[in-house]
């Protein structure tokens, strides 16, 4: 089926339009409701946040007794249009989908270092941005194993200067496997991301810093107990991979290394 709609944000200043199409291949069995992996999506529009609005009202920022004039007084809310076309296949315990998307955003809001080396960020508009690409996802069972995979390939571009949008990789994906052993559930996950850019030049808007791609291995486990209780643990970045998700003009901000999280969960039955 198809759907189309329009919505105006709470400030009445940004209109978002969305159109989508969906084609389904005939299933081998009667349709049933299933939980499908949703591809990550960037909203096509958003209003100015409260913190950004305060900057708009003041129009200037005090930092170490020095006033930096910013363009915050001219900050505009985002507006955009999003289009998607999806194919979905389902048979038995196997699902697969392929989704093409194209998001066009006017006045995209990005946080940018106010002055190089100041470590002080303010919101700025990108005149016109476009994010287009596709996402493939699949889920199946092989014997006692459950497998999930997803891959997104996109082109996040600042149409004003042709540069890549900051902190957005052209490729990213994941692969996960899990299995139950009686009351135990164990799983492993591989996450991967391509290179990204950050710290655009304050004057020209050209990207100045490239952050390399990375791959992470995560593990998880769960022990189901009686009366709805269970114990669980998760290890992220098992091999202590060093990588950046944010980078300033003069500094690097490394992401977390190996982390361990344990806890208990209770579910009503």
Short mmCIF file of C-alpha atoms in Angstrom, two decimals:
data_model
loop_
_atom_site.label_atom_id
_atom_site.label_comp_id
_atom_site.label_asym_id
_atom_site.label_seq_id
_atom_site.Cartn_x
_atom_site.Cartn_y
_atom_site.Cartn_z
CA UNK A 1 0.00 0.00 0.00
CA UNK A 2 0.98 3.66 -0.11
CA UNK A 3 0.61 6.52 2.30
CA UNK A 4 1.19 10.26 2.17
CA UNK A 5 0.83 12.97 4.75
CA UNK A 6 1.86 16.40 5.97
CA UNK A 7 2.50 17.67 9.48
CA UNK A 8 3.37 21.09 10.90
CA UNK A 9 5.63 21.26 13.94
CA UNK A 10 4.53 22.69 17.26
CA UNK A 11 5.98 26.10 16.41
CA UNK A 12 4.07 26.23 13.14
CA UNK A 13 7.20 27.14 11.25
CA UNK A 14 8.39 23.91 9.65
CA UNK A 15 6.42 21.58 7.43
CA UNK A 16 7.39 17.95 6.99
CA UNK A 17 6.14 15.88 4.08
CA UNK A 18 6.48 12.14 3.84
CA UNK A 19 5.61 9.72 1.09
CA UNK A 20 6.23 5.99 1.18
CA UNK A 21 5.60 2.98 -1.00
CA UNK A 22 5.73 -0.67 -0.05
CA UNK A 23 5.73 -3.82 -2.17
CA UNK A 24 5.36 -7.20 -0.50
CA UNK A 25 6.07 -10.55 -2.10
CA UNK A 26 3.37 -13.16 -1.41
CA UNK A 27 4.25 -15.06 1.77
CA UNK A 28 4.35 -18.83 1.79
CA UNK A 29 2.05 -18.87 4.79
CA UNK A 30 -0.72 -16.59 6.12
CA UNK A 31 0.64 -13.19 7.22
CA UNK A 32 1.45 -12.81 10.88
CA UNK A 33 2.58 -9.93 13.05
CA UNK A 34 6.33 -9.99 13.56
CA UNK A 35 8.91 -7.65 15.01
CA UNK A 36 11.07 -6.43 12.15
CA UNK A 37 14.45 -4.73 12.41
CA UNK A 38 13.86 -1.06 11.63
CA UNK A 39 16.63 0.69 9.69
CA UNK A 40 18.06 3.76 11.44
CA UNK A 41 16.48 6.91 10.13
CA UNK A 42 17.18 10.57 10.53
CA UNK A 43 14.04 12.70 11.01
CA UNK A 44 13.27 14.86 8.02
CA UNK A 45 12.57 17.86 10.21
CA UNK A 46 12.70 19.13 13.77
CA UNK A 47 12.03 22.39 15.60
CA UNK A 48 14.65 24.43 17.38
CA UNK A 49 15.37 22.98 20.85
CA UNK A 50 15.07 24.98 24.06
CA UNK A 51 18.85 25.30 24.46
CA UNK A 52 19.14 26.47 20.86
CA UNK A 53 16.28 28.89 21.40
CA UNK A 54 18.10 30.47 24.34
CA UNK A 55 21.06 31.09 22.06
CA UNK A 56 18.71 32.64 19.53
CA UNK A 57 17.35 35.04 22.12
CA UNK A 58 20.77 36.06 23.41
CA UNK A 59 22.58 36.09 20.07
CA UNK A 60 25.97 35.98 21.81
CA UNK A 61 27.91 33.60 24.03
CA UNK A 62 30.23 34.39 26.92
CA UNK A 63 33.30 32.14 27.11
CA UNK A 64 36.25 32.86 29.41
CA UNK A 65 35.38 36.57 29.52
CA UNK A 66 35.41 36.79 25.71
CA UNK A 67 32.25 37.31 23.70
CA UNK A 68 31.94 35.31 20.50
CA UNK A 69 29.34 36.60 18.09
CA UNK A 70 27.46 33.70 16.50
CA UNK A 71 24.81 33.29 13.88
CA UNK A 72 22.43 31.83 16.50
CA UNK A 73 20.08 34.77 16.07
CA UNK A 74 19.53 33.53 12.51
CA UNK A 75 19.07 29.86 13.45
CA UNK A 76 16.06 28.41 11.66
CA UNK A 77 14.06 25.23 12.34
CA UNK A 78 14.54 22.30 10.02
CA UNK A 79 12.06 21.28 7.37
CA UNK A 80 12.29 18.38 5.00
CA UNK A 81 10.78 15.67 2.86
CA UNK A 82 11.37 11.93 3.18
CA UNK A 83 10.70 9.22 0.61
CA UNK A 84 11.01 5.47 1.08
CA UNK A 85 10.41 2.41 -1.07
CA UNK A 86 10.64 -1.03 0.54
CA UNK A 87 10.57 -4.69 -0.45
CA UNK A 88 9.87 -7.29 2.23
CA UNK A 89 10.11 -11.08 2.01
CA UNK A 90 8.94 -13.56 4.62
CA UNK A 91 8.82 -17.34 4.62
CA UNK A 92 8.77 -19.54 7.70
CA UNK A 93 11.34 -18.22 10.15
CA UNK A 94 13.18 -16.13 7.56
CA UNK A 95 12.65 -12.44 6.87
CA UNK A 96 14.48 -10.08 4.53
CA UNK A 97 13.91 -6.49 3.50
CA UNK A 98 15.44 -3.87 1.24
CA UNK A 99 14.56 -0.22 1.79
CA UNK A 100 15.60 2.71 -0.39
CA UNK A 101 15.35 6.18 1.14
CA UNK A 102 15.91 9.80 0.19
CA UNK A 103 15.72 12.58 2.80
CA UNK A 104 15.95 16.23 1.76
CA UNK A 105 16.40 18.68 4.63
CA UNK A 106 16.35 22.46 4.57
CA UNK A 107 18.20 24.30 7.38
CA UNK A 108 19.65 21.13 8.89
CA UNK A 109 20.90 21.97 12.42
CA UNK A 110 24.45 20.88 13.24
CA UNK A 111 26.56 21.69 16.28
CA UNK A 112 29.86 23.30 15.36
CA UNK A 113 32.84 24.55 17.35
CA UNK A 114 32.33 28.30 17.70
CA UNK A 115 36.00 29.11 17.31
CA UNK A 116 38.70 26.53 16.49
CA UNK A 117 40.20 25.17 19.68
CA UNK A 118 37.58 26.78 21.94
CA UNK A 119 35.77 23.47 22.74
CA UNK A 120 32.56 25.50 22.73
CA UNK A 121 29.86 24.37 20.33
CA UNK A 122 26.87 26.28 18.99
CA UNK A 123 24.11 25.21 16.58
CA UNK A 124 24.37 26.30 12.96
CA UNK A 125 22.20 25.68 9.91
CA UNK A 126 23.25 23.77 6.81
CA UNK A 127 21.32 25.42 4.00
CA UNK A 128 20.37 22.23 2.14
CA UNK A 129 21.24 18.62 2.95
CA UNK A 130 20.38 15.32 1.31
CA UNK A 131 20.72 11.81 2.72
CA UNK A 132 19.96 9.06 0.23
CA UNK A 133 20.76 5.36 0.15
CA UNK A 134 19.42 1.96 1.03
CA UNK A 135 19.22 -0.42 3.97
CA UNK A 136 19.20 -4.23 3.75
CA UNK A 137 18.13 -6.33 6.75
CA UNK A 138 17.65 -10.06 7.28
CA UNK A 139 16.71 -12.40 10.09
CA UNK A 140 16.63 -16.21 10.12
CA UNK A 141 17.18 -19.33 12.20
CA UNK A 142 19.77 -22.01 11.47
CA UNK A 143 19.02 -24.91 13.74
CA UNK A 144 19.20 -23.58 17.29
CA UNK A 145 20.92 -20.35 16.20
CA UNK A 146 19.19 -17.01 15.54
CA UNK A 147 20.96 -14.72 13.06
CA UNK A 148 20.38 -11.01 12.39
CA UNK A 149 22.16 -8.78 9.90
CA UNK A 150 21.78 -5.23 8.64
CA UNK A 151 23.70 -2.96 6.27
CA UNK A 152 23.13 0.68 5.34
CA UNK A 153 24.87 2.44 2.45
CA UNK A 154 24.12 6.14 2.15
CA UNK A 155 25.35 9.45 0.81
CA UNK A 156 24.93 12.16 3.50
CA UNK A 157 25.78 15.38 1.67
CA UNK A 158 25.79 19.09 2.36
CA UNK A 159 24.46 20.37 -0.96
CA UNK A 160 25.69 23.90 -0.25
CA UNK A 161 29.36 22.93 -0.61
CA UNK A 162 29.35 19.26 -1.66
CA UNK A 163 30.95 18.08 1.61
CA UNK A 164 29.84 15.03 3.58
CA UNK A 165 27.61 15.77 6.57
CA UNK A 166 29.59 15.56 9.79
CA UNK A 167 29.58 12.41 11.96
CA UNK A 168 27.68 10.35 9.40
CA UNK A 169 29.31 7.31 7.82
CA UNK A 170 28.59 6.27 4.26
CA UNK A 171 28.43 2.62 5.33
CA UNK A 172 27.54 0.97 8.63
CA UNK A 173 26.10 -2.36 9.63
CA UNK A 174 25.86 -5.15 12.16
CA UNK A 175 25.81 -8.94 12.37
CA UNK A 176 24.50 -10.81 15.42
CA UNK A 177 24.12 -14.45 16.43
CA UNK A 178 22.47 -15.91 19.53
CA UNK A 179 21.50 -19.28 20.91
CA UNK A 180 19.61 -20.71 23.89
CA UNK A 181 21.12 -23.43 26.06
CA UNK A 182 18.34 -24.41 28.43
CA UNK A 183 17.89 -21.47 30.79
CA UNK A 184 20.92 -19.73 29.31
CA UNK A 185 20.92 -17.38 26.33
CA UNK A 186 24.25 -16.34 24.78
CA UNK A 187 24.95 -14.01 21.89
CA UNK A 188 27.65 -12.12 20.02
CA UNK A 189 27.47 -9.03 17.83
CA UNK A 190 29.76 -7.36 15.32
CA UNK A 191 29.25 -3.64 14.64
CA UNK A 192 31.08 -1.82 11.87
CA UNK A 193 31.15 1.74 10.60
CA UNK A 194 32.98 3.47 7.76
CA UNK A 195 34.94 6.75 8.05
CA UNK A 196 33.22 9.97 9.12
CA UNK A 197 34.15 13.65 9.19
CA UNK A 198 33.99 16.30 11.90
CA UNK A 199 35.24 19.77 12.83
CA UNK A 200 34.20 21.67 9.68
CA UNK A 201 36.03 24.96 9.17
CA UNK A 202 34.15 27.73 10.98
CA UNK A 203 34.37 30.08 8.00
CA UNK A 204 34.23 27.89 4.91
CA UNK A 205 32.27 24.91 6.28
CA UNK A 206 34.73 22.48 4.65
CA UNK A 207 35.53 19.31 6.58
CA UNK A 208 38.96 19.37 8.21
CA UNK A 209 39.11 16.17 10.31
CA UNK A 210 38.54 12.60 9.18
CA UNK A 211 37.67 9.90 11.71
CA UNK A 212 38.58 6.38 10.64
CA UNK A 213 36.17 3.49 10.39
CA UNK A 214 35.96 0.91 13.15
CA UNK A 215 34.64 -2.53 14.06
CA UNK A 216 33.45 -3.62 17.50
CA UNK A 217 32.72 -7.02 19.01
CA UNK A 218 30.08 -7.24 21.76
CA UNK A 219 28.97 -10.21 23.87
CA UNK A 220 25.86 -10.78 25.92
CA UNK A 221 24.45 -13.47 28.19
CA UNK A 222 21.29 -14.08 30.20
CA UNK A 223 20.26 -16.65 32.80
CA UNK A 224 16.52 -17.09 33.30
CA UNK A 225 15.48 -17.78 36.89
CA UNK A 226 12.15 -18.65 38.51
CA UNK A 227 9.21 -16.29 39.07
CA UNK A 228 10.03 -13.93 36.20
CA UNK A 229 13.57 -13.06 37.31
CA UNK A 230 16.69 -13.21 35.17
CA UNK A 231 20.33 -12.17 35.40
CA UNK A 232 22.11 -10.63 32.43
CA UNK A 233 25.51 -9.31 31.45
CA UNK A 234 26.90 -7.48 28.43
CA UNK A 235 30.44 -6.70 27.30
CA UNK A 236 30.83 -3.94 24.72
CA UNK A 237 33.99 -3.33 22.70
CA UNK A 238 35.46 -6.65 23.79
CA UNK A 239 38.88 -6.02 22.22
CA UNK A 240 39.20 -2.46 23.53
CA UNK A 241 39.15 -0.86 20.08
CA UNK A 242 40.18 2.79 20.09
CA UNK A 243 37.97 4.95 17.88
CA UNK A 244 36.42 8.42 17.73
CA UNK A 245 32.81 9.47 17.34
CA UNK A 246 33.53 13.19 17.91
CA UNK A 247 36.57 15.24 16.98
CA UNK A 248 37.30 18.95 17.50
CA UNK A 249 39.63 21.14 15.47
CA UNK A 250 42.54 20.61 17.87
CA UNK A 251 41.55 17.56 19.95
CA UNK A 252 40.31 13.98 19.74
CA UNK A 253 37.65 12.50 21.98
CA UNK A 254 38.08 8.73 22.21
CA UNK A 255 34.98 6.60 22.74
CA UNK A 256 34.69 4.19 25.65
CA UNK A 257 36.98 1.17 25.71
CA UNK A 258 35.86 -2.22 26.98
CA UNK A 259 32.80 -1.91 29.21
CA UNK A 260 30.95 -4.47 31.32
CA UNK A 261 27.35 -4.12 32.42
CA UNK A 262 25.54 -6.61 34.68
CA UNK A 263 22.07 -6.53 36.15
CA UNK A 264 18.89 -8.29 37.13
CA UNK A 265 15.56 -8.12 35.33
CA UNK A 266 12.03 -8.89 36.47
CA UNK A 267 9.17 -9.50 34.04
CA UNK A 268 5.53 -9.83 35.06
CA UNK A 269 3.83 -12.99 33.84
#
